[in-house]
Amino acid sequence: MAYLGDWSESRGVTYPWLRLCSGGSSHILGSGPVNLLAIVILSQGKCGLSTCTTYYLVAMATADLLVIIIEVILNYVKYYYFPGSFLDITPVCSVVLVLTCAARDCSIWYTITFTLDRFVAICFQKLKTKYCTKQTAVVVLATTCILLCLKNVPFYFAYEPAQIIDNVPWFCSTKPSYYTEPGWLGFARFDTVLTPLLPFALILLLNALTVRYILVASRVRKGLRGQRKGGNHNDPEMESRRKSIILLFTISGSFILLWLIFVLYYFNVGYSFKSETNYIFAQVGFMLSNLSCCTNTFIYGATQPKFRQQFTSVVRYPVTLITQLIMK
């Protein structure tokens, strides 16, 4: 993802962390423990979700936690509170930036894999038994992670030292060739299309197809069950499908809303910061896209009663334990 150094460097300031994959996101630091708690709760498998769904949600929460750790702690906290540390040495800085983009890509594409899994489970009953399994989920998640990590390796070679002090290269500055060579320009375009333009389009498409299938299937089932004549029969399959749809649409809808400004920015402005207004607009888009890494846990709590129960039990446990020790 492209480095946003043009605007800042033209004003005599170099921000090696100012990139498309990392906007102003120190506000999401507090969601780290919440994501960790979500991973623990979901891993126990007591939330009433299928095994493959649990795998996807755990992977999403893990990727979101990695974004917080790598991007916020290793980039922003380090930049403001530990300047000049070993993390600012160019090879280390380059690795951190590559890991930041890889974690962000995984966070986004795990949302796509989850959406695809729910799309198959809802719309293709015959394929569901083969695709929506634990083994498939593991293969899909592992393959996605490996491919995205490999995709971000070229970014390591896009940076050069901003300063050389005592023969030690410091900080990461984008090479001028990144903005001129056809290979780098093509790679930058490919990277932006892959994340987040293609995921954005895929989520819209899959959700639209899912909605269309649900509307058709609901009309057919209501007709078969006599509900058009005023019958009031419970339909366990439709109730189960409804819960799955609520979780799917809430997660994918949150993704669309939080990435919308960035997508609009890309199509209307691109990478050129010709004014502070464009810069601020871009940073708002990046901030909201970062926010998408800390909303899923709250979505689980809002849509899944059993998750709320487990969350409450885990939070109450330390308080109960301390109270028992004091009473003794």
Short mmCIF file of C-alpha atoms in Angstrom, two decimals:
data_model
loop_
_atom_site.label_atom_id
_atom_site.label_comp_id
_atom_site.label_asym_id
_atom_site.label_seq_id
_atom_site.Cartn_x
_atom_site.Cartn_y
_atom_site.Cartn_z
CA MET A 1 0.00 0.00 0.00
CA ALA A 2 1.28 3.37 -0.92
CA TYR A 3 3.28 5.52 1.41
CA LEU A 4 1.69 8.86 2.16
CA GLY A 5 4.88 10.81 2.48
CA ASP A 6 4.32 13.24 -0.38
CA TRP A 7 2.22 15.72 1.57
CA SER A 8 4.27 15.56 4.76
CA GLU A 9 7.73 15.53 3.20
CA SER A 10 6.89 18.56 1.06
CA ARG A 11 6.54 20.44 4.34
CA GLY A 12 9.85 19.28 5.73
CA VAL A 13 8.39 16.51 7.88
CA THR A 14 8.92 12.78 7.41
CA TYR A 15 6.41 10.33 8.85
CA PRO A 16 7.60 6.83 7.95
CA TRP A 17 4.47 5.33 9.50
CA LEU A 18 2.08 7.48 7.45
CA ARG A 19 0.84 4.95 4.92
CA LEU A 20 -2.40 3.80 3.38
CA CYS A 21 -2.44 0.77 5.63
CA SER A 22 -2.04 2.82 8.80
CA GLY A 23 -4.04 5.89 9.55
CA GLY A 24 -4.53 7.66 12.86
CA SER A 25 -5.49 4.65 14.92
CA SER A 26 -4.24 5.11 18.46
CA HIS A 27 -7.89 5.19 19.48
CA ILE A 28 -8.21 1.42 18.87
CA LEU A 29 -5.52 0.48 21.38
CA GLY A 30 -8.08 -0.09 24.09
CA SER A 31 -9.89 -2.70 22.00
CA GLY A 32 -6.90 -5.05 22.19
CA PRO A 33 -7.92 -6.72 25.49
CA VAL A 34 -11.50 -6.96 24.22
CA ASN A 35 -10.36 -8.78 21.07
CA LEU A 36 -8.21 -11.08 23.18
CA LEU A 37 -11.19 -11.84 25.39
CA ALA A 38 -13.30 -12.54 22.30
CA ILE A 39 -10.70 -15.03 21.05
CA VAL A 40 -10.75 -16.87 24.39
CA ILE A 41 -14.55 -17.01 24.52
CA LEU A 42 -15.04 -18.07 20.90
CA SER A 43 -12.29 -20.71 21.15
CA GLN A 44 -14.25 -22.47 23.88
CA GLY A 45 -17.03 -23.21 21.40
CA LYS A 46 -19.85 -22.41 23.83
CA CYS A 47 -21.53 -19.65 21.84
CA GLY A 48 -23.93 -21.87 19.92
CA LEU A 49 -22.13 -21.35 16.60
CA SER A 50 -21.05 -24.01 14.13
CA THR A 51 -17.42 -25.11 14.21
CA CYS A 52 -16.51 -23.54 10.89
CA THR A 53 -18.19 -20.25 11.84
CA THR A 54 -16.26 -20.25 15.11
CA TYR A 55 -13.00 -20.77 13.22
CA TYR A 56 -13.68 -17.81 10.95
CA LEU A 57 -14.66 -15.54 13.83
CA VAL A 58 -11.58 -16.51 15.86
CA ALA A 59 -9.39 -15.85 12.82
CA MET A 60 -11.01 -12.44 12.33
CA ALA A 61 -10.55 -11.51 15.99
CA THR A 62 -6.91 -12.70 15.89
CA ALA A 63 -6.16 -10.65 12.76
CA ASP A 64 -7.79 -7.60 14.33
CA LEU A 65 -5.68 -8.07 17.45
CA LEU A 66 -2.51 -8.32 15.34
CA VAL A 67 -3.42 -5.07 13.59
CA ILE A 68 -3.70 -3.38 16.98
CA ILE A 69 -0.41 -4.85 18.24
CA ILE A 70 1.66 -4.25 15.10
CA GLU A 71 0.18 -1.02 13.83
CA VAL A 72 -0.67 0.81 17.02
CA ILE A 73 2.00 -0.42 19.42
CA LEU A 74 4.92 -0.99 17.06
CA ASN A 75 4.18 2.10 14.94
CA TYR A 76 2.28 4.79 16.82
CA VAL A 77 3.20 4.16 20.45
CA LYS A 78 6.81 3.67 19.42
CA TYR A 79 6.77 6.82 17.31
CA TYR A 80 5.41 9.06 20.05
CA TYR A 81 6.92 7.52 23.20
CA PHE A 82 10.04 5.63 22.10
CA PRO A 83 11.56 7.57 19.20
CA GLY A 84 14.96 6.42 18.01
CA SER A 85 14.54 2.85 19.28
CA PHE A 86 15.84 -0.21 17.42
CA LEU A 87 12.43 -0.41 15.73
CA ASP A 88 13.45 2.68 13.74
CA ILE A 89 16.41 0.92 12.13
CA THR A 90 15.54 0.63 8.45
CA PRO A 91 15.46 -3.20 8.07
CA VAL A 92 13.36 -3.54 11.23
CA CYS A 93 11.13 -0.65 10.27
CA SER A 94 10.55 -2.20 6.83
CA VAL A 95 9.62 -5.55 8.37
CA VAL A 96 7.16 -3.89 10.75
CA LEU A 97 5.51 -2.03 7.87
CA VAL A 98 5.22 -5.26 5.87
CA LEU A 99 3.68 -7.04 8.87
CA THR A 100 1.29 -4.13 9.35
CA CYS A 101 -0.02 -4.45 5.82
CA ALA A 102 -0.18 -8.25 6.05
CA ALA A 103 -2.20 -8.09 9.28
CA ARG A 104 -4.56 -5.50 7.79
CA ASP A 105 -5.04 -7.59 4.64
CA CYS A 106 -5.80 -10.70 6.70
CA SER A 107 -8.32 -8.78 8.79
CA ILE A 108 -10.12 -7.68 5.62
CA TRP A 109 -9.97 -10.94 3.70
CA TYR A 110 -11.00 -13.05 6.68
CA THR A 111 -14.20 -11.03 6.60
CA ILE A 112 -14.58 -12.07 2.96
CA THR A 113 -13.96 -15.74 3.71
CA PHE A 114 -16.54 -15.60 6.50
CA THR A 115 -19.05 -13.91 4.17
CA LEU A 116 -18.42 -16.55 1.50
CA ASP A 117 -18.84 -19.35 4.05
CA ARG A 118 -22.21 -17.97 5.19
CA PHE A 119 -23.25 -17.39 1.57
CA VAL A 120 -22.61 -21.05 0.75
CA ALA A 121 -24.29 -22.23 3.97
CA ILE A 122 -27.44 -20.24 3.24
CA CYS A 123 -27.75 -20.48 -0.54
CA PHE A 124 -26.23 -23.88 -1.43
CA GLN A 125 -27.49 -26.60 0.88
CA LYS A 126 -25.86 -29.43 -1.08
CA LEU A 127 -22.45 -27.74 -1.17
CA LYS A 128 -22.77 -26.74 2.48
CA THR A 129 -21.94 -30.24 3.78
CA LYS A 130 -18.65 -30.25 1.87
CA TYR A 131 -17.55 -26.62 2.10
CA CYS A 132 -18.77 -25.49 5.54
CA THR A 133 -16.52 -27.79 7.56
CA LYS A 134 -13.70 -27.35 10.02
CA GLN A 135 -11.14 -28.78 7.59
CA THR A 136 -12.17 -26.40 4.81
CA ALA A 137 -12.10 -23.44 7.17
CA VAL A 138 -8.55 -24.27 8.26
CA VAL A 139 -7.36 -24.67 4.66
CA VAL A 140 -9.04 -21.46 3.49
CA LEU A 141 -7.75 -19.38 6.41
CA ALA A 142 -4.19 -20.75 6.23
CA THR A 143 -4.01 -20.33 2.44
CA THR A 144 -5.36 -16.78 2.66
CA CYS A 145 -2.82 -15.85 5.33
CA ILE A 146 0.14 -17.30 3.41
CA LEU A 147 -0.82 -15.67 0.10
CA LEU A 148 -1.39 -12.26 1.69
CA CYS A 149 1.93 -12.40 3.56
CA LEU A 150 3.74 -13.26 0.32
CA LYS A 151 1.88 -10.47 -1.49
CA ASN A 152 3.22 -7.88 0.95
CA VAL A 153 6.87 -8.99 0.80
CA PRO A 154 7.70 -6.53 -2.05
CA PHE A 155 6.91 -3.63 0.27
CA TYR A 156 10.10 -4.47 2.17
CA PHE A 157 12.10 -3.35 -0.87
CA ALA A 158 10.08 -0.16 -1.38
CA TYR A 159 11.86 1.66 1.46
CA GLU A 160 15.28 3.17 1.91
CA PRO A 161 17.00 4.78 4.91
CA ALA A 162 15.95 8.32 5.68
CA GLN A 163 19.21 8.89 7.56
CA ILE A 164 22.58 7.17 7.97
CA ILE A 165 24.07 7.66 11.44
CA ASP A 166 27.39 5.97 12.26
CA ASN A 167 26.87 3.62 9.31
CA VAL A 168 23.48 2.55 10.71
CA PRO A 169 20.42 3.10 8.46
CA TRP A 170 17.54 4.78 10.29
CA PHE A 171 13.83 5.18 9.49
CA CYS A 172 11.94 4.18 6.37
CA SER A 173 11.48 6.53 3.47
CA THR A 174 9.81 5.44 0.25
CA LYS A 175 12.20 5.13 -2.66
CA PRO A 176 11.60 7.72 -5.40
CA SER A 177 11.35 4.88 -7.91
CA TYR A 178 8.16 3.72 -6.17
CA TYR A 179 6.34 6.65 -7.76
CA THR A 180 7.92 6.42 -11.22
CA GLU A 181 8.81 2.85 -12.19
CA PRO A 182 5.99 1.03 -14.05
CA GLY A 183 6.52 -2.12 -11.98
CA TRP A 184 6.00 -0.34 -8.66
CA LEU A 185 3.08 1.70 -10.02
CA GLY A 186 1.40 -1.47 -11.26
CA PHE A 187 2.02 -3.22 -7.97
CA ALA A 188 0.56 -0.29 -6.03
CA ARG A 189 -2.57 -0.37 -8.17
CA PHE A 190 -2.86 -4.13 -7.79
CA ASP A 191 -2.46 -3.81 -4.03
CA THR A 192 -5.20 -1.19 -3.74
CA VAL A 193 -7.58 -3.20 -5.92
CA LEU A 194 -6.89 -6.33 -3.87
CA THR A 195 -7.39 -4.44 -0.60
CA PRO A 196 -9.96 -3.02 -0.13
CA LEU A 197 -11.68 -2.40 -3.49
CA LEU A 198 -12.16 -6.07 -4.42
CA PRO A 199 -13.32 -7.08 -0.90
CA PHE A 200 -15.72 -4.13 -0.88
CA ALA A 201 -17.24 -5.27 -4.19
CA LEU A 202 -17.33 -8.94 -3.15
CA ILE A 203 -19.16 -8.21 0.10
CA LEU A 204 -21.76 -6.13 -1.74
CA LEU A 205 -22.21 -8.86 -4.36
CA LEU A 206 -22.41 -11.78 -1.91
CA ASN A 207 -24.83 -9.96 0.36
CA ALA A 208 -27.02 -8.97 -2.58
CA LEU A 209 -27.14 -12.59 -3.78
CA THR A 210 -27.84 -13.79 -0.25
CA VAL A 211 -30.71 -11.34 0.19
CA ARG A 212 -32.18 -12.36 -3.16
CA TYR A 213 -32.02 -16.05 -2.22
CA ILE A 214 -33.55 -15.42 1.20
CA LEU A 215 -36.49 -13.48 -0.22
CA VAL A 216 -37.25 -16.18 -2.78
CA ALA A 217 -36.81 -19.03 -0.29
CA SER A 218 -38.95 -17.29 2.34
CA ARG A 219 -41.84 -16.85 -0.06
CA VAL A 220 -41.65 -20.50 -1.09
CA ARG A 221 -41.48 -21.79 2.49
CA LYS A 222 -44.33 -19.56 3.64
CA GLY A 223 -46.45 -20.86 0.79
CA LEU A 224 -45.63 -24.48 1.59
CA ARG A 225 -46.35 -24.02 5.30
CA GLY A 226 -49.64 -22.28 4.71
CA GLN A 227 -48.58 -18.99 6.30
CA ARG A 228 -50.13 -17.04 3.48
CA LYS A 229 -53.49 -18.19 4.83
CA GLY A 230 -52.85 -16.84 8.27
CA GLY A 231 -51.13 -19.86 9.78
CA ASN A 232 -48.67 -19.18 12.58
CA HIS A 233 -46.21 -22.03 12.48
CA ASN A 234 -42.71 -21.90 13.89
CA ASP A 235 -40.02 -22.64 11.34
CA PRO A 236 -36.79 -23.78 13.07
CA GLU A 237 -34.80 -23.64 9.82
CA MET A 238 -35.85 -20.08 9.09
CA GLU A 239 -35.13 -19.07 12.70
CA SER A 240 -31.62 -20.56 12.51
CA ARG A 241 -31.10 -18.90 9.15
CA ARG A 242 -32.30 -15.58 10.58
CA LYS A 243 -29.68 -15.63 13.34
CA SER A 244 -26.95 -16.46 10.85
CA ILE A 245 -28.10 -13.65 8.56
CA ILE A 246 -28.12 -11.10 11.39
CA LEU A 247 -24.50 -11.93 12.25
CA LEU A 248 -23.44 -11.94 8.58
CA PHE A 249 -25.12 -8.69 7.62
CA THR A 250 -24.00 -6.88 10.75
CA ILE A 251 -20.33 -7.77 10.24
CA SER A 252 -20.32 -7.14 6.49
CA GLY A 253 -22.45 -4.00 6.86
CA SER A 254 -20.03 -2.61 9.43
CA PHE A 255 -17.15 -3.31 7.04
CA ILE A 256 -18.89 -1.49 4.18
CA LEU A 257 -19.75 1.58 6.25
CA LEU A 258 -16.30 1.93 7.83
CA TRP A 259 -14.44 1.50 4.52
CA LEU A 260 -16.84 3.62 2.46
CA ILE A 261 -15.00 6.93 2.94
CA PHE A 262 -11.68 5.37 1.97
CA VAL A 263 -13.18 3.89 -1.20
CA LEU A 264 -14.79 7.23 -2.09
CA TYR A 265 -11.48 8.96 -1.43
CA TYR A 266 -9.66 6.56 -3.74
CA PHE A 267 -12.03 7.13 -6.64
CA ASN A 268 -12.25 10.90 -6.20
CA VAL A 269 -8.80 11.95 -5.00
CA GLY A 270 -6.35 9.11 -5.38
CA TYR A 271 -2.94 9.33 -3.74
CA SER A 272 -2.24 12.98 -4.42
CA PHE A 273 -2.53 15.33 -1.45
CA LYS A 274 -2.94 18.73 -3.08
CA SER A 275 -4.41 20.37 0.00
CA GLU A 276 -4.83 19.89 3.69
CA THR A 277 -8.53 19.22 3.11
CA ASN A 278 -7.72 16.18 0.99
CA TYR A 279 -5.21 15.05 3.59
CA ILE A 280 -7.76 15.32 6.40
CA PHE A 281 -10.38 13.53 4.29
CA ALA A 282 -7.91 10.72 3.68
CA GLN A 283 -6.98 10.45 7.36
CA VAL A 284 -10.65 10.23 8.36
CA GLY A 285 -11.04 7.38 5.89
CA PHE A 286 -7.97 5.62 7.28
CA MET A 287 -9.15 6.14 10.87
CA LEU A 288 -12.56 4.61 10.13
CA SER A 289 -10.96 1.69 8.29
CA ASN A 290 -8.80 1.06 11.35
CA LEU A 291 -11.93 1.21 13.48
CA SER A 292 -13.23 -1.80 11.59
CA CYS A 293 -10.61 -3.84 13.45
CA CYS A 294 -12.31 -3.30 16.80
CA THR A 295 -16.02 -3.49 15.98
CA ASN A 296 -16.47 -7.21 15.39
CA THR A 297 -16.25 -8.10 19.08
CA PHE A 298 -19.04 -5.66 19.89
CA ILE A 299 -21.04 -7.09 17.00
CA TYR A 300 -20.73 -10.57 18.49
CA GLY A 301 -22.05 -9.24 21.78
CA ALA A 302 -24.94 -7.39 20.15
CA THR A 303 -26.11 -10.28 17.96
CA GLN A 304 -25.20 -13.44 19.92
CA PRO A 305 -26.91 -13.94 23.33
CA LYS A 306 -24.67 -16.88 24.27
CA PHE A 307 -21.57 -14.81 23.52
CA ARG A 308 -22.89 -12.12 25.88
CA GLN A 309 -23.43 -14.74 28.56
CA GLN A 310 -19.90 -16.09 28.20
CA PHE A 311 -18.47 -12.58 28.10
CA THR A 312 -20.30 -11.65 31.31
CA SER A 313 -19.10 -14.83 33.03
CA VAL A 314 -15.47 -14.20 32.07
CA VAL A 315 -15.61 -10.57 33.22
CA ARG A 316 -17.28 -11.49 36.51
CA TYR A 317 -14.89 -14.33 37.31
CA PRO A 318 -11.96 -12.18 38.57
CA VAL A 319 -14.35 -10.06 40.64
CA THR A 320 -15.93 -13.17 42.15
CA LEU A 321 -12.51 -14.69 42.86
CA ILE A 322 -11.25 -11.54 44.58
CA THR A 323 -14.46 -11.28 46.63
CA GLN A 324 -14.07 -14.87 47.79
CA LEU A 325 -10.46 -14.29 48.80
CA ILE A 326 -11.41 -11.17 50.76
CA MET A 327 -14.27 -12.97 52.53
CA LYS A 328 -11.87 -15.67 53.67
#
